[in-house]
Amino acid sequence: MTTNSELRSRQWFGATGRAGMGHRSWMRSQGFTPEVFDGRPVIGIATTWSELAPCNVHLHRVAESVKRGVWQSGGFPLEFPAMALGETLLRPTAMLYRNLLAMEAEELMRANPLDGVVLLSGCDKTTPGLLMAAASVDLPAVMVTGGPMLNGKYQGTDVGSGTAVWRFEEELVAGRMTQEECAFAEGCMARSNGHCMTMGTASTMASMAEALGMQLPYSATWPAVDARRYETAQRAGQVVVDLVRQDLRPSAIMTRAAFENAIRVNAAIGGSTNAVIHLLAIAGRLGVPLTLDDFDVLARDVPTLVNLQPSGKYLMEDFCYAGGLPAVIRELDEDGLLHSGAITVTGSGIGANVADAPCWNREVIQTVADPFQPAGTGTAVLRGNLAPDGAVIKQSASSPHLLKHRGRALVFDSPTDYYAVSNDPELDVDEDTVLVIRYCGPRGYPGMPEVSNVALPKKLLLRGVRDMVRICDGRMSGTAYGTVVLHVAPEAAAGGPLALVQTGDWITLDVPGRTLSLEVSDEELAARRAQWQPPAPHASRGWTRLYTEHVLQADTGVDLDFLVGASGHEVPRDSH
Ligand code: FES
């Protein structure tokens, strides 16, 4: 137990003399009465609210609910902004800034008189960014994600954000949809506050936060506009005050067991491949040993239970009404697939949290005995001379007939180069071709954007082809689908073998065998390497320069080399 006199906020608000007067006096300019400095826990509420991050635009309201809970439990809540990263607007990619958010939030949490924090996130990068920050500071913390949008509705059918965009684009190119219909559909897909309501990266990372034990049960699945999300946020405000008093920190919650649980839950929900990168980065902040291969090994015996887009049919609202993530966690726990005792922010083990969690719809949440997709259909890790440090593929979003495939490479040095010719009826491509899109990695693009699932060539779309093998050192949106090999490491810009592939080379993909092979001799590859020139730097100054000089590769989580690990919350010196 932490007593009030031991709270770190006392170093500021309990101080006498000029320093204490300064700390308290300026806070009172906000109209707080002096009792807030009586030794109660001070709780920071880190909000990634912004009108430029539409998925997070309601987090101000969520913060108000958190504050109620903090006041109720005898704490003193103080909301502060952390960098908002909106997936849909930021160029060249929001991923370029995940580590910047993590660095900013870490420093704000450490430098301010906080005893605990509530982390408000939503859009894809905001959840891992805040968890990375909280891991490195290691103050008691609870996450509250903003929740998914209501189901999209278009022409009488449900449409999923992100997933439907890829489909509409293909329909437009193939002439089965008009520009006017597409414009109308835009308003039908995003019709409430919240993040993408498919099992995209935002829903996946919200589920990962819950599976790691860092947010309260049901937090991942209540729709953004559901009153129960606000109830849960209020509860989180109460809980964080308890965590401060118990001195229960993220390092005691996000253990190796918790990461193993998260990896298995990710397989069960058909989660995004982006979870691989983000979980590796969070684990790196905590010193938890986690490797790319863990994702393959731990997921192999976990079937996909949740029938959600992009792997399946339904959307997050349906998932919520069917019982939400607790119903999935209970199902895995009862089949011995989880570390049931892994402690969570409730103070109880994850198994105890969901022991009575009901399932109301077995079409949406299926069972281990009768799963939506059998075990072994989750994210696979591939290796071979084309990806010596690994690559991943989401099997549940791939076409089964392409999981073993041999084809000739058609190589492009950027998505832009590819799209410049993708509509050309003379393009030398067929359904067996392997499209290679490179220089899309952390250093190469920069920022490792979600561009890997390039649309198919028009020539093939018009012939009814709907999938082909694509290989890239970038990422793919969690809402997307297709037989796409992702996160190839090392990336082309770092001199990985992907940089040496030439159009016409034979490539063999063997997902059951976990290999990705370029059928070119070592001698020939050495000769090509001798000719290879690294690309020119993207920037001579600023964040992009810092990022590209220090970013790590996909197989270790794409953090910056000097941000791996933790610094704790100590700040030995006062400011004046
Ligand atoms: Fe923000 Fe999908 S664009 S979650």
XYZ file of C-alpha atoms and ligand atoms in Angstrom:
580
model
C 0.000 0.000 0.000
C 1.154 3.525 -0.788
C 0.283 6.112 1.894
C -0.628 9.646 0.905
C 2.644 10.994 2.279
C 4.581 8.660 -0.056
C 2.865 9.868 -3.215
C 5.226 11.451 -5.729
C 2.808 14.378 -6.192
C 3.707 15.437 -2.602
C 7.125 16.473 -3.933
C 5.260 19.258 -5.746
C 2.035 20.004 -3.878
C 3.275 19.107 -0.383
C 6.339 21.313 -0.623
C 6.798 24.336 1.623
C 8.348 27.661 0.720
C 8.585 29.303 -2.671
C 8.510 26.088 -4.713
C 5.352 24.666 -3.104
C 3.644 28.055 -3.319
C 4.368 28.195 -7.026
C 3.129 24.685 -7.690
C -0.151 25.255 -5.844
C -0.854 28.882 -6.630
C -0.926 28.589 -10.401
C -3.104 25.463 -10.188
C -5.587 27.479 -8.129
C -5.980 29.827 -11.087
C -8.282 27.104 -12.442
C -10.597 27.528 -9.453
C -9.613 24.437 -7.485
C -10.130 24.719 -3.724
C -7.053 24.104 -1.514
C -8.332 20.651 -0.434
C -7.086 19.187 -3.728
C -3.570 19.549 -2.319
C -4.337 17.596 0.865
C -2.364 14.555 -0.188
C -4.910 12.794 -2.365
C -3.610 10.896 -5.446
C -3.188 13.144 -8.466
C -4.371 11.379 -11.610
C -3.345 12.521 -15.075
C -5.773 11.838 -17.890
C -3.781 11.686 -21.109
C -6.171 12.398 -23.958
C -5.393 12.050 -27.626
C -8.380 14.193 -28.576
C -8.237 16.192 -31.798
C -10.560 17.251 -34.596
C -7.778 16.054 -36.880
C -8.136 12.562 -35.411
C -11.850 11.928 -35.961
C -11.762 8.499 -34.310
C -10.764 10.224 -31.042
C -12.913 13.339 -31.223
C -15.238 12.264 -28.387
C -12.437 11.607 -25.888
C -13.118 14.924 -24.134
C -16.487 13.485 -23.079
C -14.880 10.213 -22.043
C -12.417 12.223 -19.944
C -15.323 13.871 -18.085
C -16.559 10.415 -17.055
C -13.082 9.408 -15.932
C -12.871 12.568 -13.815
C -16.136 11.701 -12.050
C -14.675 8.350 -11.063
C -11.416 9.876 -9.840
C -13.268 12.452 -7.691
C -15.566 9.689 -6.349
C -12.567 7.702 -5.153
C -10.859 10.651 -3.519
C -8.364 11.503 -6.262
C -7.597 14.767 -8.047
C -7.988 14.418 -11.855
C -6.075 16.588 -14.319
C -6.613 16.148 -18.057
C -3.731 16.846 -20.435
C -3.300 16.505 -24.196
C -1.047 13.942 -25.801
C -0.294 13.915 -29.508
C -3.384 12.831 -31.464
C -2.600 10.571 -34.404
C -5.390 10.217 -36.932
C -4.872 7.355 -39.336
C -6.847 8.860 -42.175
C -5.185 12.259 -42.561
C -1.559 12.102 -41.447
C 1.077 11.916 -44.159
C 3.197 10.043 -44.981
C 1.713 7.733 -42.326
C 0.544 7.977 -38.710
C 3.039 5.224 -37.919
C 5.893 7.689 -38.463
C 4.652 9.461 -35.328
C 3.741 6.574 -32.987
C 7.139 6.778 -31.313
C 6.890 10.572 -31.084
C 3.573 10.236 -29.212
C 5.154 7.605 -26.982
C 8.113 9.878 -26.266
C 5.957 12.975 -25.658
C 3.499 11.187 -23.364
C 6.325 9.491 -21.434
C 8.020 12.817 -20.738
C 4.748 14.552 -19.756
C 3.829 11.780 -17.317
C 7.276 11.877 -15.716
C 7.745 15.634 -15.560
C 4.374 16.412 -13.968
C 3.149 15.799 -10.401
C 1.187 12.658 -11.244
C 0.683 9.537 -9.137
C -1.265 7.602 -11.733
C -2.581 8.001 -15.268
C -5.606 7.142 -17.361
C -4.783 6.702 -21.027
C -7.465 7.769 -23.521
C -6.878 6.437 -27.016
C -8.775 5.207 -30.044
C -7.313 5.448 -33.502
C -4.697 2.842 -34.393
C -1.422 4.340 -33.186
C -2.724 6.128 -30.120
C -3.290 2.913 -28.145
C 0.201 1.410 -28.586
C 1.845 4.842 -28.315
C 0.291 5.507 -24.899
C 0.965 1.967 -23.670
C 4.633 2.320 -24.673
C 4.808 5.593 -22.736
C 3.111 4.143 -19.658
C 5.452 1.144 -19.754
C 8.540 3.359 -19.775
C 7.338 5.582 -16.898
C 5.712 2.733 -14.965
C 3.242 4.770 -12.941
C -0.064 3.020 -12.114
C -2.149 3.261 -15.294
C -5.492 2.288 -16.774
C -6.361 2.560 -20.437
C -9.786 3.569 -21.743
C -10.121 3.229 -25.488
C -12.774 5.286 -27.241
C -14.744 2.406 -28.713
C -15.847 1.537 -32.231
C -18.323 3.402 -34.418
C -21.802 1.984 -34.935
C -22.104 -0.397 -37.885
C -21.989 1.257 -41.280
C -25.214 0.892 -43.290
C -25.281 1.140 -47.077
C -28.125 0.070 -49.367
C -29.621 -2.154 -46.707
C -26.429 -3.955 -45.784
C -23.788 -3.522 -43.110
C -20.522 -2.035 -44.339
C -17.315 -2.016 -42.358
C -15.023 0.990 -42.222
C -11.821 0.352 -44.091
C -12.800 -3.092 -45.350
C -15.615 -1.653 -47.486
C -13.297 1.036 -48.877
C -11.033 -1.583 -50.437
C -14.066 -3.364 -51.907
C -15.687 -0.167 -53.205
C -12.417 0.823 -54.888
C -12.258 -2.530 -56.695
C -15.926 -2.224 -57.706
C -15.270 1.293 -59.025
C -12.238 0.201 -61.071
C -14.162 -2.786 -62.418
C -17.086 -0.502 -63.400
C -19.607 -2.071 -61.036
C -20.023 1.060 -58.940
C -20.307 4.708 -59.956
C -18.414 7.664 -58.468
C -21.755 9.017 -57.194
C -22.515 5.763 -55.376
C -19.061 5.835 -53.793
C -19.583 9.415 -52.601
C -22.919 8.450 -51.045
C -21.346 5.401 -49.382
C -18.739 7.624 -47.660
C -21.415 9.035 -45.350
C -22.920 5.626 -44.683
C -19.714 4.038 -43.421
C -18.744 6.523 -40.713
C -22.018 7.529 -39.034
C -21.091 7.995 -35.374
C -18.181 8.819 -33.089
C -15.662 6.045 -32.663
C -12.864 4.197 -34.377
C -13.114 1.712 -37.247
C -15.745 -0.898 -36.424
C -14.160 -3.786 -38.259
C -11.551 -5.927 -36.513
C -8.988 -3.472 -37.822
C -5.990 -2.227 -35.927
C -7.909 0.063 -33.559
C -10.310 -2.700 -32.479
C -7.404 -5.121 -32.313
C -5.243 -2.864 -30.150
C -8.191 -2.054 -27.870
C -8.622 -5.819 -27.482
C -4.892 -6.202 -26.865
C -5.045 -3.581 -24.103
C -7.873 -5.555 -22.493
C -6.092 -8.894 -22.976
C -2.896 -7.453 -21.487
C -4.946 -6.486 -18.437
C -4.525 -2.748 -18.940
C -8.190 -1.880 -19.450
C -11.374 -2.985 -17.748
C -13.432 -5.883 -19.119
C -15.718 -4.870 -22.025
C -13.732 -1.672 -22.654
C -12.676 -2.808 -26.124
C -16.150 -3.526 -27.425
C -18.708 -1.032 -26.094
C -19.575 1.193 -29.084
C -18.241 4.734 -28.712
C -21.761 6.099 -28.246
C -22.970 3.419 -25.810
C -23.718 4.738 -22.310
C -21.855 1.743 -20.878
C -18.598 3.043 -22.357
C -19.033 6.137 -20.197
C -19.888 3.982 -17.182
C -16.729 1.983 -17.788
C -14.710 5.193 -18.111
C -16.087 6.380 -14.765
C -15.172 3.017 -13.260
C -11.651 3.373 -14.697
C -11.327 6.670 -12.833
C -12.180 4.872 -9.592
C -9.859 1.972 -10.375
C -6.772 4.068 -11.071
C -6.978 5.615 -7.600
C -7.025 2.094 -6.144
C -4.046 1.131 -8.297
C -2.094 4.081 -6.892
C -2.952 3.048 -3.344
C -1.965 -0.578 -4.080
C 1.110 0.560 -6.029
C 0.143 -1.815 -8.858
C 2.131 -0.729 -11.887
C 2.141 -1.609 -15.602
C 5.328 -3.662 -15.143
C 3.437 -5.948 -12.753
C 0.533 -6.299 -15.190
C 2.204 -6.474 -18.614
C 4.321 -9.535 -17.895
C 5.414 -12.261 -20.284
C 2.240 -14.178 -19.319
C 0.099 -11.169 -20.242
C 1.784 -10.865 -23.656
C 1.239 -14.576 -24.288
C -2.438 -14.059 -23.451
C -2.620 -11.098 -25.825
C -1.045 -13.063 -28.688
C -3.545 -15.870 -28.223
C -6.484 -13.490 -27.988
C -5.262 -11.800 -31.166
C -5.413 -15.161 -32.946
C -8.900 -15.846 -31.581
C -10.313 -12.505 -32.755
C -8.639 -12.604 -36.194
C -6.760 -9.474 -35.191
C -4.564 -7.166 -37.208
C -0.974 -7.965 -38.175
C -0.130 -4.544 -36.765
C -0.533 -6.054 -33.290
C 2.725 -7.924 -33.924
C 4.714 -4.717 -34.281
C 2.980 -2.860 -31.474
C 3.166 -5.680 -28.914
C 6.875 -6.168 -29.672
C 7.439 -2.448 -29.104
C 5.497 -2.372 -25.808
C 7.315 -5.480 -24.572
C 10.618 -3.821 -25.485
C 9.811 -0.925 -23.155
C 9.269 -3.362 -20.273
C 12.205 -5.656 -20.894
C 9.796 -8.557 -21.452
C 11.475 -11.095 -23.749
C 9.165 -11.400 -26.755
C 10.163 -12.397 -30.283
C 8.536 -12.459 -33.688
C 8.491 -16.256 -33.588
C 6.397 -16.197 -30.403
C 3.492 -14.932 -32.501
C 3.607 -18.011 -34.711
C 4.289 -20.572 -31.991
C 1.699 -19.268 -29.513
C -1.034 -18.736 -32.096
C -0.741 -22.092 -33.876
C -3.123 -23.965 -31.576
C -5.641 -21.118 -31.262
C -8.613 -21.159 -33.638
C -10.296 -17.980 -34.834
C -13.505 -17.692 -32.830
C -14.820 -14.314 -33.914
C -16.624 -13.932 -37.223
C -15.747 -10.294 -37.905
C -14.642 -8.375 -40.969
C -12.099 -8.400 -42.586
C -11.739 -12.165 -41.966
C -15.478 -12.745 -41.575
C -18.901 -11.153 -41.799
C -19.878 -9.137 -38.721
C -18.788 -5.851 -37.143
C -17.809 -4.611 -33.674
C -21.355 -3.612 -32.718
C -22.458 -7.204 -33.339
C -19.434 -8.412 -31.374
C -20.450 -6.234 -28.434
C -24.051 -7.484 -28.404
C -22.806 -11.087 -28.693
C -20.835 -10.755 -25.467
C -17.715 -8.853 -26.456
C -14.120 -9.724 -25.717
C -14.841 -11.233 -22.260
C -16.836 -14.034 -23.948
C -13.798 -14.826 -26.120
C -11.354 -14.673 -23.210
C -13.619 -16.966 -21.168
C -13.785 -19.453 -24.031
C -9.983 -19.533 -24.357
C -9.530 -19.736 -20.600
C -11.916 -22.672 -20.241
C -9.914 -24.517 -22.891
C -6.663 -23.927 -21.054
C -5.309 -21.506 -23.658
C -4.633 -18.601 -21.287
C -2.627 -17.758 -18.203
C -5.749 -17.349 -16.112
C -4.006 -15.793 -13.141
C -2.323 -12.953 -15.040
C -3.164 -9.899 -12.932
C -5.156 -7.028 -14.452
C -6.109 -3.480 -13.482
C -9.097 -4.891 -11.582
C -6.598 -6.412 -9.161
C -7.878 -9.870 -10.154
C -6.645 -12.408 -12.678
C -7.918 -12.226 -16.230
C -9.722 -15.545 -15.848
C -11.574 -14.417 -12.732
C -12.641 -11.221 -14.519
C -14.543 -13.169 -17.176
C -15.571 -16.349 -15.323
C -19.273 -15.565 -15.802
C -19.063 -13.698 -19.109
C -22.020 -14.778 -21.258
C -22.183 -15.279 -25.011
C -25.474 -14.303 -26.631
C -24.751 -15.133 -30.259
C -22.684 -18.150 -31.285
C -22.709 -17.095 -34.918
C -20.573 -14.079 -34.027
C -18.478 -15.625 -31.245
C -17.928 -19.297 -31.898
C -16.346 -21.896 -29.632
C -12.987 -23.650 -29.550
C -14.837 -26.910 -30.274
C -16.699 -25.402 -33.245
C -14.583 -22.408 -34.334
C -15.109 -19.910 -37.129
C -11.731 -20.900 -38.587
C -9.585 -23.810 -37.397
C -6.411 -23.469 -35.355
C -3.402 -22.492 -37.383
C -5.141 -19.861 -39.532
C -3.820 -16.840 -37.632
C -0.754 -14.739 -38.367
C 2.120 -16.852 -39.672
C 5.787 -15.875 -39.491
C 7.779 -16.621 -42.641
C 11.521 -16.831 -43.109
C 13.832 -17.519 -46.025
C 16.457 -15.848 -48.168
C 13.951 -13.112 -49.057
C 13.185 -12.343 -45.396
C 16.114 -13.467 -43.243
C 14.738 -11.643 -40.190
C 11.153 -12.621 -40.881
C 7.909 -11.520 -42.497
C 4.259 -12.087 -41.586
C 1.065 -13.043 -43.372
C -2.496 -13.000 -42.056
C -3.786 -16.380 -43.142
C -7.411 -15.737 -42.217
C -7.518 -12.762 -44.618
C -5.686 -14.641 -47.418
C -7.005 -16.846 -50.202
C -6.411 -20.506 -49.269
C -5.377 -21.436 -52.839
C -2.512 -18.899 -52.731
C -0.941 -19.984 -49.456
C 1.355 -22.281 -51.438
C 2.365 -20.438 -54.561
C 5.220 -20.070 -57.041
C 5.291 -17.149 -59.431
C 7.408 -14.650 -61.295
C 8.140 -11.339 -59.608
C 6.905 -8.030 -60.970
C 8.886 -5.441 -59.003
C 8.117 -1.821 -58.131
C 10.189 0.534 -55.969
C 7.104 2.291 -54.592
C 3.317 2.024 -54.639
C 3.339 5.194 -56.764
C 5.417 3.458 -59.444
C 2.971 0.556 -59.411
C -0.179 2.666 -59.614
C 1.304 4.592 -62.536
C 0.909 1.437 -64.645
C -1.666 -0.688 -62.782
C -4.496 0.251 -65.153
C -2.427 -0.414 -68.282
C -4.084 -3.203 -70.299
C -0.639 -4.112 -71.662
C 0.897 -4.650 -68.199
C 2.760 -7.970 -68.255
C 0.904 -9.569 -65.360
C -1.367 -12.547 -64.721
C -2.943 -14.146 -61.663
C 0.237 -16.147 -60.950
C 2.484 -13.076 -60.872
C 3.947 -12.082 -57.496
C 3.777 -8.307 -57.054
C 6.779 -6.983 -55.120
C 6.359 -3.476 -53.686
C 9.451 -2.285 -51.810
C 11.086 0.693 -50.059
C 7.967 0.911 -47.881
C 9.621 -0.041 -44.584
C 10.370 2.080 -41.486
C 13.359 3.817 -43.085
C 12.280 3.455 -46.677
C 8.960 5.307 -46.953
C 9.574 6.507 -44.163
C 7.364 5.232 -41.337
C 6.256 1.846 -42.708
C 2.821 2.854 -44.062
C -0.171 0.626 -44.761
C 0.352 0.427 -48.496
C 1.259 -3.225 -48.972
C -2.124 -4.459 -50.165
C -1.991 -2.568 -53.444
C -5.153 -2.884 -55.530
C -4.967 -5.555 -58.204
C -4.124 -4.556 -61.788
C -7.260 -3.452 -63.642
C -6.616 -6.068 -66.304
C -7.016 -8.825 -63.710
C -9.973 -7.202 -61.922
C -11.866 -7.073 -65.228
C -11.207 -10.793 -65.627
C -12.731 -11.443 -62.215
C -9.458 -12.066 -60.354
C -9.891 -10.924 -56.745
C -6.577 -11.835 -55.115
C -2.928 -12.389 -55.956
C 0.288 -12.721 -53.953
C 1.851 -9.425 -52.955
C 5.114 -9.005 -50.994
C 6.128 -5.792 -49.257
C 8.292 -4.377 -46.461
C 5.424 -2.117 -45.398
C 2.292 -2.824 -43.395
C -1.342 -3.488 -44.246
C -4.369 -1.912 -42.624
C -6.010 -4.219 -40.131
C -9.230 -3.646 -42.065
C -7.725 -4.975 -45.294
C -7.595 -8.446 -46.775
C -5.676 -10.385 -49.386
C -2.705 -12.733 -49.697
C -0.119 -10.157 -48.748
C 3.280 -10.910 -47.212
C 4.088 -8.004 -44.901
C 6.817 -6.547 -42.660
C 9.648 -8.124 -44.681
C 12.830 -7.674 -42.636
C 15.343 -6.336 -43.198
C 13.536 -3.801 -45.386
C 14.849 -2.866 -48.831
C 16.092 0.545 -47.661
C 18.240 -1.186 -45.028
C 19.785 -3.391 -47.712
C 17.556 -6.416 -47.169
C 17.377 -9.016 -49.959
C 14.047 -7.520 -51.054
C 16.141 -4.739 -52.610
C 17.850 -7.294 -54.856
C 14.774 -8.889 -56.472
C 14.393 -8.311 -60.209
C 11.291 -8.587 -62.361
C 11.116 -12.110 -63.723
C 12.768 -13.808 -60.713
C 10.888 -16.814 -59.373
C 9.529 -16.529 -55.838
C 8.070 -19.372 -53.769
C 5.646 -18.733 -50.933
C 4.971 -21.715 -48.678
C 2.876 -20.585 -45.721
C 2.332 -24.108 -44.287
C 6.126 -24.563 -44.442
C 6.653 -20.984 -43.175
C 9.095 -20.088 -45.958
C 9.520 -17.251 -48.435
C 12.212 -17.973 -51.024
C 13.786 -16.115 -53.894
C 15.058 -18.614 -56.461
C 18.278 -16.776 -57.205
C 21.721 -18.159 -56.362
C 23.812 -16.694 -53.565
C 26.472 -15.761 -56.141
C 23.994 -13.816 -58.238
C 22.596 -12.081 -55.145
C 26.120 -11.096 -54.102
C 26.734 -9.629 -57.552
C 23.483 -7.643 -57.371
C 24.346 -6.448 -53.872
C 27.657 -5.080 -55.128
C 25.674 -2.877 -57.522
C 23.063 -1.755 -54.971
C 23.038 1.820 -53.696
C 21.121 2.800 -50.541
C 18.443 5.452 -51.158
C 19.159 9.084 -50.325
C 18.034 10.254 -46.835
C 14.487 11.579 -46.646
C 15.301 14.570 -44.471
C 18.291 16.592 -43.315
C 16.636 17.782 -40.094
C 13.744 17.355 -37.679
C 11.772 14.338 -36.565
C 12.072 12.471 -39.862
C 15.864 12.619 -39.660
C 15.893 11.465 -36.033
C 13.411 8.706 -36.871
C 15.156 7.316 -39.938
C 18.555 7.345 -38.218
C 17.335 5.430 -35.170
C 14.327 3.328 -36.143
C 14.524 -0.423 -35.632
C 13.229 -3.020 -38.052
C 9.810 -4.673 -38.103
C 10.937 -7.865 -36.381
C 11.689 -5.943 -33.175
C 8.756 -3.512 -33.147
C 9.898 -0.402 -35.053
C 10.731 1.548 -31.897
C 13.664 3.964 -31.867
C 16.838 2.311 -30.601
C 17.257 4.851 -27.778
C 13.636 4.519 -26.608
C 13.741 0.781 -25.939
C 13.515 0.156 -22.196
C 12.305 2.299 -19.312
C 13.463 5.311 -17.305
C 10.903 5.092 -14.502
C 9.230 8.112 -12.935
C 11.975 9.724 -10.872
C 12.820 13.369 -11.571
C 15.500 14.402 -9.079
C 15.570 18.173 -9.644
C 13.027 20.946 -9.138
C 12.374 23.601 -11.760
C 13.063 26.886 -9.969
Fe -8.977 5.622 -36.921
Fe -9.520 3.343 -38.424
S -9.067 5.365 -39.085
S -9.378 3.601 -36.314
